[in-house]
Short mmCIF file of C-alpha atoms in Angstrom, two decimals:
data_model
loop_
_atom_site.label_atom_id
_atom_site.label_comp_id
_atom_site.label_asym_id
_atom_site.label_seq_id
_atom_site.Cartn_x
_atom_site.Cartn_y
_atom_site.Cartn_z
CA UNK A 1 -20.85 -38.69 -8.52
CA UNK A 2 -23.71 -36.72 -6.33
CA UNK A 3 -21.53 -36.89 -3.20
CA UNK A 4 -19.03 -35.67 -4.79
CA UNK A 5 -20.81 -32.95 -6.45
CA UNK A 6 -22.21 -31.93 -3.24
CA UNK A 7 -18.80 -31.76 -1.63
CA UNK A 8 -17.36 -29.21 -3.67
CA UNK A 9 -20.61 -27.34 -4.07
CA UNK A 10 -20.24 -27.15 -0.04
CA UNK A 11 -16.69 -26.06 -0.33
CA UNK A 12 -18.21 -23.21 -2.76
CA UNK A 13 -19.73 -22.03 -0.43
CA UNK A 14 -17.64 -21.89 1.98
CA UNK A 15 -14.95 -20.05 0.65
CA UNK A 16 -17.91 -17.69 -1.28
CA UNK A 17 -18.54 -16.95 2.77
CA UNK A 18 -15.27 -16.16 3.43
CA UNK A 19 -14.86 -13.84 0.96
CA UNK A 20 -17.71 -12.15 1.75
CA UNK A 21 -16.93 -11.40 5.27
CA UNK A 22 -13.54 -10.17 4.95
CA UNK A 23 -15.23 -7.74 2.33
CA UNK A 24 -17.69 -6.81 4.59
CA UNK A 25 -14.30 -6.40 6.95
CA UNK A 26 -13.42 -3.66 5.52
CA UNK A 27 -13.89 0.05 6.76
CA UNK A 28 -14.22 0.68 2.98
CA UNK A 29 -17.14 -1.24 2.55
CA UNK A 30 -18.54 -2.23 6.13
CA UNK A 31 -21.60 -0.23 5.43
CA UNK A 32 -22.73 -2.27 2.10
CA UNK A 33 -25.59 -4.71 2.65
CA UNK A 34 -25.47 -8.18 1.75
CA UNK A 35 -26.64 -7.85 -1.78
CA UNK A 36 -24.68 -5.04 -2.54
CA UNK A 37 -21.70 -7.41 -0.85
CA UNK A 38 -22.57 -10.09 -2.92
CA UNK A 39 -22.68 -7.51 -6.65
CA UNK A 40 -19.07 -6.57 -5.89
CA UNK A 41 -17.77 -10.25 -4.77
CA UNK A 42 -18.65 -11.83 -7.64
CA UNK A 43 -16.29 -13.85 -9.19
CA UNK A 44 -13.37 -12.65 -6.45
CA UNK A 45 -10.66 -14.40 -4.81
CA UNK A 46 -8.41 -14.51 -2.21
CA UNK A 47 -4.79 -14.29 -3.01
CA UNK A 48 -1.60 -13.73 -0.87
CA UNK A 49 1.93 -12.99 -2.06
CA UNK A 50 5.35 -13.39 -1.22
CA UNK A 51 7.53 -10.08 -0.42
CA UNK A 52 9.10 -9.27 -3.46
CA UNK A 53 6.18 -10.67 -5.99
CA UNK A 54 4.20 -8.89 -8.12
CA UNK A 55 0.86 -8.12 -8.20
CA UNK A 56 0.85 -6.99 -11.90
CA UNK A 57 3.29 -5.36 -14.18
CA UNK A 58 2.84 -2.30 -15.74
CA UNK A 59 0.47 -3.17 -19.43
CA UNK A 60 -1.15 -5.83 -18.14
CA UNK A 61 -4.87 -5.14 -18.85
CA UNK A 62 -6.65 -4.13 -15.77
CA UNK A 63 -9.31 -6.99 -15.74
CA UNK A 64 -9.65 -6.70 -11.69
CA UNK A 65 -8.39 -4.59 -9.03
CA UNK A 66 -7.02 -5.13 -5.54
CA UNK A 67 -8.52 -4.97 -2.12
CA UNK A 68 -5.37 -5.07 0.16
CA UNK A 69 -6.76 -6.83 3.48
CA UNK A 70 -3.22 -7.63 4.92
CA UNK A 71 0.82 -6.11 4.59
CA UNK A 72 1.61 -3.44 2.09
CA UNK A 73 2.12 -2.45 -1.67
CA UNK A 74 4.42 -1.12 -3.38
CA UNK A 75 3.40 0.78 -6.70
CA UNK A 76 6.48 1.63 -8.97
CA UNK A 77 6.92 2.94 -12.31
CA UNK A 78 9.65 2.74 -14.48
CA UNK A 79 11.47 5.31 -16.56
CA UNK A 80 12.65 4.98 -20.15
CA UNK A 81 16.21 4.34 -18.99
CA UNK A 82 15.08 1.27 -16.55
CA UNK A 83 15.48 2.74 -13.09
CA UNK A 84 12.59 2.86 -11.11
CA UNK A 85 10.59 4.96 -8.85
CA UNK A 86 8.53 4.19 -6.16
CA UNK A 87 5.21 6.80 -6.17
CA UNK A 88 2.93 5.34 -3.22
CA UNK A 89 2.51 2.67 -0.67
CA UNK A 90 -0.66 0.78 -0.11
CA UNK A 91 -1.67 -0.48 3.43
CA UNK A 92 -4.19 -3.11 4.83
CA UNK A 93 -7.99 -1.63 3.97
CA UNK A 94 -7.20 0.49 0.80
CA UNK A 95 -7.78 -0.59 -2.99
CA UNK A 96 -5.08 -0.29 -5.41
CA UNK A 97 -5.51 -0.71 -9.39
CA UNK A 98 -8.86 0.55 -9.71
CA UNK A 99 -8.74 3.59 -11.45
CA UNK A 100 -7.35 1.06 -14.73
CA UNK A 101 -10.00 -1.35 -13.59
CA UNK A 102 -12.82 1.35 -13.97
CA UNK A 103 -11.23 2.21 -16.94
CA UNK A 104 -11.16 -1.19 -18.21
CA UNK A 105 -7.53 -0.09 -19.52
CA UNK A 106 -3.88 -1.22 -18.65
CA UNK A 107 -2.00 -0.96 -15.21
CA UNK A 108 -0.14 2.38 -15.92
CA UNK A 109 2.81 1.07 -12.80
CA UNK A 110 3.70 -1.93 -11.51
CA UNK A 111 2.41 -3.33 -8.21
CA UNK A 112 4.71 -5.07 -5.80
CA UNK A 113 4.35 -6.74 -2.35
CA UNK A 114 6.50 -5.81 0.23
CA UNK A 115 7.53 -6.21 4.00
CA UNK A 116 6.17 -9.95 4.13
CA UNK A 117 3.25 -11.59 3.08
CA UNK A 118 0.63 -9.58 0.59
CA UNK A 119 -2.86 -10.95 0.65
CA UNK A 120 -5.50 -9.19 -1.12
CA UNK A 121 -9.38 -9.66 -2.29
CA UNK A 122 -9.17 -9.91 -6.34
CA UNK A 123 -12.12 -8.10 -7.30
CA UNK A 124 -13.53 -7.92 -11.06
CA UNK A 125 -13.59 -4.75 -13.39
CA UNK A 126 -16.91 -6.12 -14.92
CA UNK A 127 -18.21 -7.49 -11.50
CA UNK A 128 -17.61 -3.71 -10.10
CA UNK A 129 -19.13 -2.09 -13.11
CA UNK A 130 -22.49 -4.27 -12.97
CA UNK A 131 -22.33 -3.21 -9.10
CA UNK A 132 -22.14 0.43 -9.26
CA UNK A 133 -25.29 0.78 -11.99
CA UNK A 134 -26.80 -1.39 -8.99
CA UNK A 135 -26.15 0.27 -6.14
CA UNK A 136 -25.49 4.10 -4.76
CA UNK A 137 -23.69 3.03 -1.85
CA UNK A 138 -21.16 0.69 -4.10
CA UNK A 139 -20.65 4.39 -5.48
CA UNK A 140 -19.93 6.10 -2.61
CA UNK A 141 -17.11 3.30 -1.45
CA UNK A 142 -15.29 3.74 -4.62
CA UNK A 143 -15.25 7.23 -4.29
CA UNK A 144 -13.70 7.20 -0.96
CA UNK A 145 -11.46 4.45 -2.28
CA UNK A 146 -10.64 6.54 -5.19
CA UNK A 147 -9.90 9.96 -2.86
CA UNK A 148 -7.89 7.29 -0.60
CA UNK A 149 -5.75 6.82 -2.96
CA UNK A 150 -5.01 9.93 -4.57
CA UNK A 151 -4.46 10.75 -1.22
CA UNK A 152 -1.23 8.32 -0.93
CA UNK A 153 -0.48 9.71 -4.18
CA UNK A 154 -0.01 13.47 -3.13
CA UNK A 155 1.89 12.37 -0.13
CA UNK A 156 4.49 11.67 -2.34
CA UNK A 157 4.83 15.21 -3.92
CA UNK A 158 4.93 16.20 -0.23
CA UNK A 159 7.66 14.77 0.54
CA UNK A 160 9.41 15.45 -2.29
CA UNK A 161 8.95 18.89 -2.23
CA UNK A 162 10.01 19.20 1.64
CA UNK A 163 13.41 20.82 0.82
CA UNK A 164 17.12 18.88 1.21
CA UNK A 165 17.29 15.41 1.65
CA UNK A 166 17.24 15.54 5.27
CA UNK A 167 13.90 17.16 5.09
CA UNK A 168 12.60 14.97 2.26
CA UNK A 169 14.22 11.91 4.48
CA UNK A 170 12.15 13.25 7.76
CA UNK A 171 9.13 14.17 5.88
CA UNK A 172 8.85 10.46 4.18
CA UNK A 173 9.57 8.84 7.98
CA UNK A 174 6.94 11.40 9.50
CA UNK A 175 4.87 9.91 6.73
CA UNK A 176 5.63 6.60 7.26
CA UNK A 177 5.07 7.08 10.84
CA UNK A 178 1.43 8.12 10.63
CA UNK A 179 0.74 5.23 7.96
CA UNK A 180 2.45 2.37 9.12
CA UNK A 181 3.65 3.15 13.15
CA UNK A 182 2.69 2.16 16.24
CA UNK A 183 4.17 2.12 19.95
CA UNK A 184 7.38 0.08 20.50
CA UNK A 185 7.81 0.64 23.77
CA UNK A 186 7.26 3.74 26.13
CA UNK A 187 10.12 5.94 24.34
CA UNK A 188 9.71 3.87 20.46
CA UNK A 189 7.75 4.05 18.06
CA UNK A 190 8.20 0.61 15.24
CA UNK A 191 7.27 1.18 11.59
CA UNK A 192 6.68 -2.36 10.18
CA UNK A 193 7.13 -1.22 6.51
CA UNK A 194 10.78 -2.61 5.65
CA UNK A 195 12.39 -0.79 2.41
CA UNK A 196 15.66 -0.57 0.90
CA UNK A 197 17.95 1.90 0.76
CA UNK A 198 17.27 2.48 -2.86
CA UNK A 199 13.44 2.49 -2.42
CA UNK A 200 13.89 5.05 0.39
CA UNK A 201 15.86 7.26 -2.53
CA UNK A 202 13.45 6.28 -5.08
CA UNK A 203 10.61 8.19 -2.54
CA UNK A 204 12.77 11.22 -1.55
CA UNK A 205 14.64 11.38 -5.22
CA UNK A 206 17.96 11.16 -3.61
CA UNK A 207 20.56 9.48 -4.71
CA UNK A 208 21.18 6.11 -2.74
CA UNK A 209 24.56 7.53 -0.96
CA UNK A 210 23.21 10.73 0.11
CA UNK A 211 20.31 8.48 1.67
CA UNK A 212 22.44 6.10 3.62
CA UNK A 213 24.65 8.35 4.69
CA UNK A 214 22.09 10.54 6.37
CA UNK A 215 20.66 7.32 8.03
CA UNK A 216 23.66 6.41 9.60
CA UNK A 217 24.88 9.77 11.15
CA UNK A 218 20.54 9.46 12.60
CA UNK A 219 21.09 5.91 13.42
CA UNK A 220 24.96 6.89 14.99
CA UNK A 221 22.95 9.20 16.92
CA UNK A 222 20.09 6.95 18.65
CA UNK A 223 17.63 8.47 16.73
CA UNK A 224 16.44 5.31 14.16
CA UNK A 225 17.23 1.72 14.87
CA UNK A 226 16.85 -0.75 11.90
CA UNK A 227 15.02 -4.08 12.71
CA UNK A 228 14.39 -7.12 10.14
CA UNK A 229 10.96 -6.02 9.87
CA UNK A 230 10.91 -2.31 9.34
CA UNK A 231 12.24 0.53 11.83
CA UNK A 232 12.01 1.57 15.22
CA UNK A 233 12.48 5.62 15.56
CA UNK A 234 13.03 6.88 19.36
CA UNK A 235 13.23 10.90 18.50
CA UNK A 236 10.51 11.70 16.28
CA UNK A 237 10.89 15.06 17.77
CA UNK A 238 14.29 15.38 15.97
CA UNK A 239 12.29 14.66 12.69
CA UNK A 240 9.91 17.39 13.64
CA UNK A 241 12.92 19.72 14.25
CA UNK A 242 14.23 18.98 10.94
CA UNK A 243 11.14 19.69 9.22
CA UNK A 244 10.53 23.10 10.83
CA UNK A 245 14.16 24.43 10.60
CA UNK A 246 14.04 27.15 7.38
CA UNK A 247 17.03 25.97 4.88
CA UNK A 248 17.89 23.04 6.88
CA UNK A 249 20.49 21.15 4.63
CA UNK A 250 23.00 17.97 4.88
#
């Protein structure tokens, strides 16, 4: 059926468009040209996911990676006794899974979406390898991709290594706060990056009571309001405090 035929070859293209210009979206890659555009977009889709839903699994084979272009992701690994442990967070504009893509190996950590709807440009390992012996400037991207991301990766040591858990606690929300915040209001500022108490210990290794209890003498005290969608913090200058007080404990 020609009509039909030329129907779907129109639809093609269509969504072929689309996915070109929300590559070409990005800060990442907004200074590729249109063939260069076209090398890395071949064979890529569009997909959004639920909060909650996995992107991959940890030993799934890295045949693509991810171009988050909307809400954030969680990468977790697990330990040999189950538990798990959260080691970055992944916002709109950066590229997750493509150091195992590059690889062509396995996702080392699972990646989850989280605080609402995940969508993300599903780019292919063999697509990006034909680009790069193409193109310098497909290079360059992944390098700033790949420094991006190591990047999010070292925050996590930071905050770690900050001291007690109040410190760890006020280091992570600083963090978060520079990610993920803007202005609520004039005194406010909202972080629309909603985790659990147990992801917030997983980040700080804390254990889960020592977390919530710390977050409701700050909350007691005006300091952090919880919302559906994240957090709203009103005295980032107590966080501050925290962080530059020598020894400050619990």
């Amino acid at each position: 059926m020609p009509g039909a035929n030329r129907r779907t070859e129109a639809a093609r293209q269509v969504e072929e468009d689309t996915l070109l210009d929300r590559l070409a979206a990005q800060p990442l890659f907004a200074e590729l040209d249109a063939a260069d555009l076209e090398r890395l977009a071949h064979g890529a889709r569009l997909r959004r996911f639920a909060s909650g839903e996995p992107l991959w699994f940890a030993g799934e084979r890295a045949a693509h990676f991810a171009l988050i272009t909307g809400g954030v992701v969680q990468i977790r690994q697990m330990t040999p006794t189950g538990e798990g442990v959260v080691v970055g967070l992944f916002r709109a504009g950066e590229a997750v899974g493509l150091s195992a893509a590059l690889e062509h190996g396995i996702f080392p950590a699972d990646a989850l979406a989280i605080s609402g709807q995940v969508e993300a440009l599903w780019l292919r390992a063999d697509a990006l390898d034909a680009a790069l012996l193409g193109s310098v400037a497909i290079g360059l991207a992944i390098n700033r991709a790949l420094l991006q991301h190591t990047a999010a990766l070292r925050a996590k040591i930071d905050i770690v290594s900050a001291g007690s858990v109040p410190r760890r606690l006020a280091a992570l929300i600083s963090y978060l706060i520079e990610r993920f915040g803007h202005p609520a209001d004039a005194d406010a500022i909202a972080v629309g990056v909603n985790l659990h108490r147990e992801e917030i210990a997983q980040l700080v290794s804390a254990r889960v009571e020592t977390v919530i209890r710390i977050l409701s003498r700050w909350q007691k005290a005006g300091w952090l309001t919880t919302r559906p969608e994240g957090f709203e913090i009103r005295r980032a200058d107590m966080l501050q405090r925290i962080l530059e007080t020598p020894g400050h404990a619990d």
